[in-house]
Short mmCIF file of C-alpha atoms in Angstrom, two decimals:
data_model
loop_
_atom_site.label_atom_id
_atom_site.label_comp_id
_atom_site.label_asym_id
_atom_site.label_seq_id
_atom_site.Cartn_x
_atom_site.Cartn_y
_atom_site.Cartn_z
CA UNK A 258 160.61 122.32 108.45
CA UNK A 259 159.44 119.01 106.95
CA UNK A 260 160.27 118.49 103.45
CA UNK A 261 157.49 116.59 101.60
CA UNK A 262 158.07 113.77 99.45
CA UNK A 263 156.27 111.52 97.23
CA UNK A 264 153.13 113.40 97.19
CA UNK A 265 150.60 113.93 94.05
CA UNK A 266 150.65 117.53 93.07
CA UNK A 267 146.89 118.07 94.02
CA UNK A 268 148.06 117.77 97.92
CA UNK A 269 150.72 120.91 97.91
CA UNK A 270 151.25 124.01 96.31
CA UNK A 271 155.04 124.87 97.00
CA UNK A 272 158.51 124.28 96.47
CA UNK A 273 161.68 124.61 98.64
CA UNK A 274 164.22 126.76 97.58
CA UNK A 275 167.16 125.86 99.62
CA UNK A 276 169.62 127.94 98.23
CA UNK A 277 172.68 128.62 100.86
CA UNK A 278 170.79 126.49 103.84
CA UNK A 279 174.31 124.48 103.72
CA UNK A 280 175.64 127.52 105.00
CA UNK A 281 173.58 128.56 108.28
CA UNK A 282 176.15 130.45 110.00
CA UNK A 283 176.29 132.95 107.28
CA UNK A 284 173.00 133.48 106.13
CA UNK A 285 173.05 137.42 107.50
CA UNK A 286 176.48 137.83 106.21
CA UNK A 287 174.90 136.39 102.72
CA UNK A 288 172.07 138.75 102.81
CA UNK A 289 174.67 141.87 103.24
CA UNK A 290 177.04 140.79 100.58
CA UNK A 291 173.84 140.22 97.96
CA UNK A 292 171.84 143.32 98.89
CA UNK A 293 174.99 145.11 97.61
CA UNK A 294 175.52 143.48 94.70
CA UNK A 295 171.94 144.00 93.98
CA UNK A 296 171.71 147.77 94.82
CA UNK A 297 175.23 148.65 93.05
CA UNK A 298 173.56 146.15 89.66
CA UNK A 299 170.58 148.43 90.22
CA UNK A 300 172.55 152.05 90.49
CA UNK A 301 175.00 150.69 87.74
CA UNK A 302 172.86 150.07 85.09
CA UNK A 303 170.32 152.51 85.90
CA UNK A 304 173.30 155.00 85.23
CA UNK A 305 173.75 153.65 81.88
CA UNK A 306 170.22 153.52 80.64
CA UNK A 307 170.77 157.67 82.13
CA UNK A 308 173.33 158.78 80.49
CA UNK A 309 172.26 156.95 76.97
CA UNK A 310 169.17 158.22 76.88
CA UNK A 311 169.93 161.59 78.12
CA UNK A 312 173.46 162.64 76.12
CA UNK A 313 173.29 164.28 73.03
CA UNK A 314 176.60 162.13 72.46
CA UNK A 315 175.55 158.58 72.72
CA UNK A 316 172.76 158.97 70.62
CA UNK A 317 174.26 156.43 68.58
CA UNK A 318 172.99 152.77 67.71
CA UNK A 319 175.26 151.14 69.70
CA UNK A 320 174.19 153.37 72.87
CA UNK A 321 170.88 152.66 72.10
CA UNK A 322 171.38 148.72 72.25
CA UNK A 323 174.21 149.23 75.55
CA UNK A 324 171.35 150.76 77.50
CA UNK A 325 168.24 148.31 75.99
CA UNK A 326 171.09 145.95 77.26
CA UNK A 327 171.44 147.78 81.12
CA UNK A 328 167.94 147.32 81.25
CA UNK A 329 167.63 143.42 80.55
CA UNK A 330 170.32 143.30 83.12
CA UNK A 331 168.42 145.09 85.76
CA UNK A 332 165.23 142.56 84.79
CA UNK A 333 167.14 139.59 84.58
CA UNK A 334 169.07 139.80 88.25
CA UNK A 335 165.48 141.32 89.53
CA UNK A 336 164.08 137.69 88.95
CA UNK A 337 166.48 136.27 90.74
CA UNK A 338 167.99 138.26 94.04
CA UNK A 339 165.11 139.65 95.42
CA UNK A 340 163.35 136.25 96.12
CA UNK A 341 167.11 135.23 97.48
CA UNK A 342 167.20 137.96 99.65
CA UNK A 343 163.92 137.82 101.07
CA UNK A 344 164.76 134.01 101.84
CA UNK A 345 167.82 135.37 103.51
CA UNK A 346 166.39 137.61 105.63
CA UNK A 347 163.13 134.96 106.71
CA UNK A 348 165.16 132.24 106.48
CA UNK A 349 161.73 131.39 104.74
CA UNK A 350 162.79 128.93 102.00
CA UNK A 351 159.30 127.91 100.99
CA UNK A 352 157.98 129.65 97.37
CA UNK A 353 154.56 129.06 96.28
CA UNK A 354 153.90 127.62 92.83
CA UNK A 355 152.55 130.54 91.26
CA UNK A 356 155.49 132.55 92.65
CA UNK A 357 158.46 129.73 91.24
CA UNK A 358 156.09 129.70 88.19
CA UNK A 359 156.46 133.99 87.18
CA UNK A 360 160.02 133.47 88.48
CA UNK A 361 161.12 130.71 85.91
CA UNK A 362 159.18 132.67 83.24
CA UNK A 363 160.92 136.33 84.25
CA UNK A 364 163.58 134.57 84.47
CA UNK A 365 163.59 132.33 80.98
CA UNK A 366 162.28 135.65 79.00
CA UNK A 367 165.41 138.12 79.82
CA UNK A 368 167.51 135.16 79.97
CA UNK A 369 167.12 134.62 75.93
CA UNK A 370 166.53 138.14 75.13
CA UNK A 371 169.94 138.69 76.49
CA UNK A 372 171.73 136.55 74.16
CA UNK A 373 169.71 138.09 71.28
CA UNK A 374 170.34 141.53 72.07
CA UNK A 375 174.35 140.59 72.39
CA UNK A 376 173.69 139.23 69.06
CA UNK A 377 172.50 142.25 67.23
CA UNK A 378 174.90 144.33 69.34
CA UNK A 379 177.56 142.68 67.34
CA UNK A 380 175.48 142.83 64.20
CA UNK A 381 175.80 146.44 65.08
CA UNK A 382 179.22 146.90 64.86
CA UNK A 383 180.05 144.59 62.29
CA UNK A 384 177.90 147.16 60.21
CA UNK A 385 179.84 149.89 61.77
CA UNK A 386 183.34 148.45 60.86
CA UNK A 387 182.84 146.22 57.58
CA UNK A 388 180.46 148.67 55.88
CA UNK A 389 181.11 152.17 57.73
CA UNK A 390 179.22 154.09 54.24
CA UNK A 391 175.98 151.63 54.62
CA UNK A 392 176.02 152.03 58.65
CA UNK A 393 173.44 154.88 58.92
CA UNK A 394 171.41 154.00 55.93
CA UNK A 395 171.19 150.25 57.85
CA UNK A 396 171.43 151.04 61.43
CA UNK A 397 168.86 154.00 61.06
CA UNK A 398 166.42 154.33 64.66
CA UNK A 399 163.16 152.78 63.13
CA UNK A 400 165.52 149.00 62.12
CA UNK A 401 167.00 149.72 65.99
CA UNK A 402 163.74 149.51 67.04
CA UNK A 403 162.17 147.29 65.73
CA UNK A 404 165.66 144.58 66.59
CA UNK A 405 164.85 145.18 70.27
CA UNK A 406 160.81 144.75 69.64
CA UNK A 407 161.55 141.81 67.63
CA UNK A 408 163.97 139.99 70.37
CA UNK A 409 160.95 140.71 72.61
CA UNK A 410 158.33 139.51 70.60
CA UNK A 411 159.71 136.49 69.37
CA UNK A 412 160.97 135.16 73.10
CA UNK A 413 157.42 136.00 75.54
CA UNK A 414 155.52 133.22 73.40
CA UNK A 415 157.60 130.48 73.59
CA UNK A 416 158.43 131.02 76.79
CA UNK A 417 155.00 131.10 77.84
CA UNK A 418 154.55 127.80 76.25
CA UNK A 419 157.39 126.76 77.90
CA UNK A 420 156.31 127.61 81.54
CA UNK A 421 152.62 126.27 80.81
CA UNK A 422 155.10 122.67 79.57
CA UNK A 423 156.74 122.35 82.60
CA UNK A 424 154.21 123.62 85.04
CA UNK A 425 151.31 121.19 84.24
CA UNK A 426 153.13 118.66 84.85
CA UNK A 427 152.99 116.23 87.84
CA UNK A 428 155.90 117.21 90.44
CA UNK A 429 155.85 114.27 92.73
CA UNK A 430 159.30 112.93 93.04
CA UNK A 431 159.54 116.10 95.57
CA UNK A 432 159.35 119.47 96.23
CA UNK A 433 162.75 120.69 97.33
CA UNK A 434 164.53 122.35 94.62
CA UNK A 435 168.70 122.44 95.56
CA UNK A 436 169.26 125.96 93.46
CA UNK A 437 168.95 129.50 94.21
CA UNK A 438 165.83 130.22 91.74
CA UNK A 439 163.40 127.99 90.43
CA UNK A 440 165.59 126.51 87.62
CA UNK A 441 164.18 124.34 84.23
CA UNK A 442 166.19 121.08 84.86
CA UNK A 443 165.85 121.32 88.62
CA UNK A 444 162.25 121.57 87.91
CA UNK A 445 161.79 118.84 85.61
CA UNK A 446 163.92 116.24 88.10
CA UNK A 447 161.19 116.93 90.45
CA UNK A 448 158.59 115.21 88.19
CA UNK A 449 157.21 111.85 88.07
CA UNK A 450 155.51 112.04 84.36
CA UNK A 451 157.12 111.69 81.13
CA UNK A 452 159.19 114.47 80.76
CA UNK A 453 161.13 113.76 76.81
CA UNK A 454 159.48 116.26 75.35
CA UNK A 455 160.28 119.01 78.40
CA UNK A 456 164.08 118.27 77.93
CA UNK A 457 163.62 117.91 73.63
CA UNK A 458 161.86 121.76 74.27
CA UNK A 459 164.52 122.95 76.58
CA UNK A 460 167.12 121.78 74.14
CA UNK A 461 165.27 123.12 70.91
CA UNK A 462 165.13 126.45 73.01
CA UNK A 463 168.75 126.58 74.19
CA UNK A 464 169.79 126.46 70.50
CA UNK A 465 167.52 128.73 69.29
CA UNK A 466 168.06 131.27 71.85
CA UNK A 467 172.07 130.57 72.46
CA UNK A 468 173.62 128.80 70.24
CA UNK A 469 172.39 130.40 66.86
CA UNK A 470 173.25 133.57 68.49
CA UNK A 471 176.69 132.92 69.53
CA UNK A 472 177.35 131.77 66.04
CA UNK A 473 176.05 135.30 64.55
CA UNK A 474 178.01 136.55 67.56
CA UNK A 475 181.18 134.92 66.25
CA UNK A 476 180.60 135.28 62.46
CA UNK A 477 180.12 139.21 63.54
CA UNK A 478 183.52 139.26 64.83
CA UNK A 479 185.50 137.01 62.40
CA UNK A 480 184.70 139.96 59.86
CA UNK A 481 185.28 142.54 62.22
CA UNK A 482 188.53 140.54 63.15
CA UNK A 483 189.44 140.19 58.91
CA UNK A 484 188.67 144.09 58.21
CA UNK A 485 190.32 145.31 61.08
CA UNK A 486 193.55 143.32 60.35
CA UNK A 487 193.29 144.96 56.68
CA UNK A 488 193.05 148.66 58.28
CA UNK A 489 196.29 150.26 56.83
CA UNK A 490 197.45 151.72 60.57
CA UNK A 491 197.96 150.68 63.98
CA UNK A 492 196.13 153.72 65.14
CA UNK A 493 193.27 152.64 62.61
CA UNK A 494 193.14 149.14 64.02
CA UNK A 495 193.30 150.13 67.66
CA UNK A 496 190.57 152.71 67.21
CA UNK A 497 188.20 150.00 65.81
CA UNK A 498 189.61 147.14 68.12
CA UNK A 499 188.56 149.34 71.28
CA UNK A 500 184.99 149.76 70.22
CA UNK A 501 184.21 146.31 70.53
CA UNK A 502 186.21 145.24 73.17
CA UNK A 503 183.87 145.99 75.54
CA UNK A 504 181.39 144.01 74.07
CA UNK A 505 183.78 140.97 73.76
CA UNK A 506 184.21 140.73 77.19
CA UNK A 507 180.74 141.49 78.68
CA UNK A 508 179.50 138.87 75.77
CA UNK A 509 182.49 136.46 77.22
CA UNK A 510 181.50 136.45 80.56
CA UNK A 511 177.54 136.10 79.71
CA UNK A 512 177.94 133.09 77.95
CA UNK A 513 181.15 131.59 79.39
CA UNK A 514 179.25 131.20 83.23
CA UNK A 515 175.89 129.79 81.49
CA UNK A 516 177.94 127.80 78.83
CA UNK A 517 179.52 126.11 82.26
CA UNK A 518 176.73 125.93 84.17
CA UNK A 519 174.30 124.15 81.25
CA UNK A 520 177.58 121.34 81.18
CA UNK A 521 177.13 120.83 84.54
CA UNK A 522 176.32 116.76 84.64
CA UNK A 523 173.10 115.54 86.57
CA UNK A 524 175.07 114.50 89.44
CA UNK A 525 175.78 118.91 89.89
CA UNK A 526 172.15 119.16 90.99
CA UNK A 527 172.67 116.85 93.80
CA UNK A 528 175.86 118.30 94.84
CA UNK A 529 174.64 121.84 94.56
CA UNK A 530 177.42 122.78 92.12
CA UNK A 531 175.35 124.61 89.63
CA UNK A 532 173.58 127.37 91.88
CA UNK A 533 177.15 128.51 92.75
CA UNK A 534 178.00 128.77 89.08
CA UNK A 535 174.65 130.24 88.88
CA UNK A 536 175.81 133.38 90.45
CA UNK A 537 177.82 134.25 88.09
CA UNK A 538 175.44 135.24 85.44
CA UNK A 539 172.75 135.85 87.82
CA UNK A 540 174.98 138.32 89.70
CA UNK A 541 178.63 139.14 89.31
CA UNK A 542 178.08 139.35 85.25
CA UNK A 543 175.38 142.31 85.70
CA UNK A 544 177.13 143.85 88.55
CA UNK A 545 180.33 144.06 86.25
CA UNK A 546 178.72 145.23 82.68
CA UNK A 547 178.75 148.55 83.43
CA UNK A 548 182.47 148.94 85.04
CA UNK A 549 183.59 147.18 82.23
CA UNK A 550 181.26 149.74 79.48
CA UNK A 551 182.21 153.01 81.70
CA UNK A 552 186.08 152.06 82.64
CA UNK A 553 186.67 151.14 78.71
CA UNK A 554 184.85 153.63 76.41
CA UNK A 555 186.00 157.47 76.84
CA UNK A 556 182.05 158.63 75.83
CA UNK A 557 180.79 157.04 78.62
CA UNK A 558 183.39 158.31 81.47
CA UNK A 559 182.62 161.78 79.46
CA UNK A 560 178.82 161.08 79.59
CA UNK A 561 178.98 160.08 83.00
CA UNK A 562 180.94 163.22 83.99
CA UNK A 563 178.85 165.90 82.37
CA UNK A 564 175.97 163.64 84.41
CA UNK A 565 177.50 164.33 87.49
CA UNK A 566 178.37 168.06 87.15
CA UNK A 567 175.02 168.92 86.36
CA UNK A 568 173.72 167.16 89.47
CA UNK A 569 176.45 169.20 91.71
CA UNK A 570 175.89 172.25 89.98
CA UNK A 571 171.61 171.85 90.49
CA UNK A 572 172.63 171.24 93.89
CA UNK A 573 174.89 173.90 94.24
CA UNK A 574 171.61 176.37 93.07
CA UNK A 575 169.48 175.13 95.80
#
């Protein structure tokens, strides 16, 4: 296929993904190894959203947020692997502009609704742990709500403006993008214009939608951390330790892979560094959350249990 280079916008309408086309002897072997990461992300987190929405039990807050959370998961990796797999399968690497354009904006939106969600999740057990008489009164289902609706609301129109930013402007440099998805500073290297006010944007957006988070994140848990050293037994600080473990480490991982992959220098786009680190929060994070929700909190291995008894005993009636 011939790449195209140096050509105004008004003469092409499409990018080239290349993502694993340094790897031609294993594109089939690829394709197997992400359609089951993809179907197990999908059955994973499906079960969670299940089992929170359907057990009396977990009718809790924090349930409530875990499976808003499974859901963003299933979103975010559903802007991502699909289009990977399909280019996989084709060994079609081409994606229109209107396609890379709805990807980058699927992609952006659950992207920083993520981090906002994992902030309020701590929020929510911050509440739960430094003021356990205020928690209901706080946490009650209308505030839950309207969290989740305002993480929503506040994302979708920046990152529309965002998306319109980048897209109108002139990508003549060329069209082959070295990355998995189409990616914001992938994107932007591909221009000709003046593009300050793209990166200023992506910047202003990366620390309003990660870094201010992470920093209620970790305020969140130095009080958790302060009351739960003050808890007069071990049994008492183990208890409390356990329900936010969980959290810790799914929030760990979430941030940890992007934190690595956004420090990636230019030089990483060249190389093709970055849509390896990529995967990581684009894949192996989301396929992960809910082993690491189910294996670590007794509810949901109860939850999940009752779930599956009730499927073998409807079976067993047929």
């Amino acid at each position: 296929m011939e790449i195209k280079t140096e050509v105004n916008l008004s003469h092409w309408n499409e990018f080239i993904l290349l993502g694993f086309s340094d790897l031609p002897n294993l594109q089939d072997i690829l394709f197997g190894i992400f359609l089951v990461i993809y179907i197990n992300i999908l059955i994973g987190n499906g079960l969670i959203i299940v089992i929170t929405k359907s057990d009396t039990v977990l009718q809790t807050p924090m349930y409530f947020f875990l499976g808003n959370f499974a859901f963003l998961e299933i979103c975010f990796t559903s802007a991502v692997l699909p289009r990977l797999l399909y280019s996989l399968w084709t060994r079609n690497k081409t994606i229109s502009l209107q396609d890379c354009a709805v990807q980058f904006f699927f992609f952006l939106v659950m992207a920083f609704i993520e981090t906002l969600i994992l902030a309020v999740m701590a929020y929510d057990r911050y509440v739960a742990i430094c003021k356990p008489l205020y928690y209901t009164l706080i946490m009650n289902h209308k505030m839950c709500i309207q969290l989740v609706i305002a993480s929503w609301l506040s994302v979708v129109p920046i990152v529309i403006g965002q998306t319109c930013q980048v897209f109108s402007l002139p990508f003549c440099n060329s069209n082959v993008l070295n990355h998995i998805y189409c990616e914001m500073s992938s994107l932007i290297m591909l221009t000709c214009g003046d593009t300050f006010w793209n990166e200023v944007s992506l910047y202003s957006d990366t620390v309003l939608f990660g870094f201010f988070p992470f920093l209620l994140i970790l305020y969140s848990y130095t009080r958790i951390f302060i009351s739960i050293h003050k808890l007069p037994t071990e049994i008492g600080r183990s208890k409390a330790f356990s329900t936010c473990s969980s959290h810790l480490i799914v929030m760990g991982l979430f941030y940890g892979s992007g934190i690595i992959a956004h420090l990636q220098i230019k030089t990483s786009h060249i190389s093709g560094i970055e849509k390896y680190i990529s995967l990581f929060y684009t894949s192996l994070t989301p396929l992960f959350n809910p082993l690491i929700y189910s294996l670590r909190n007794k509810d949901v291995i109860m939850a999940m249990k009752k779930l599956f008894f009730k499927l073998k005993h409807h079976e067993g009636m047929r």
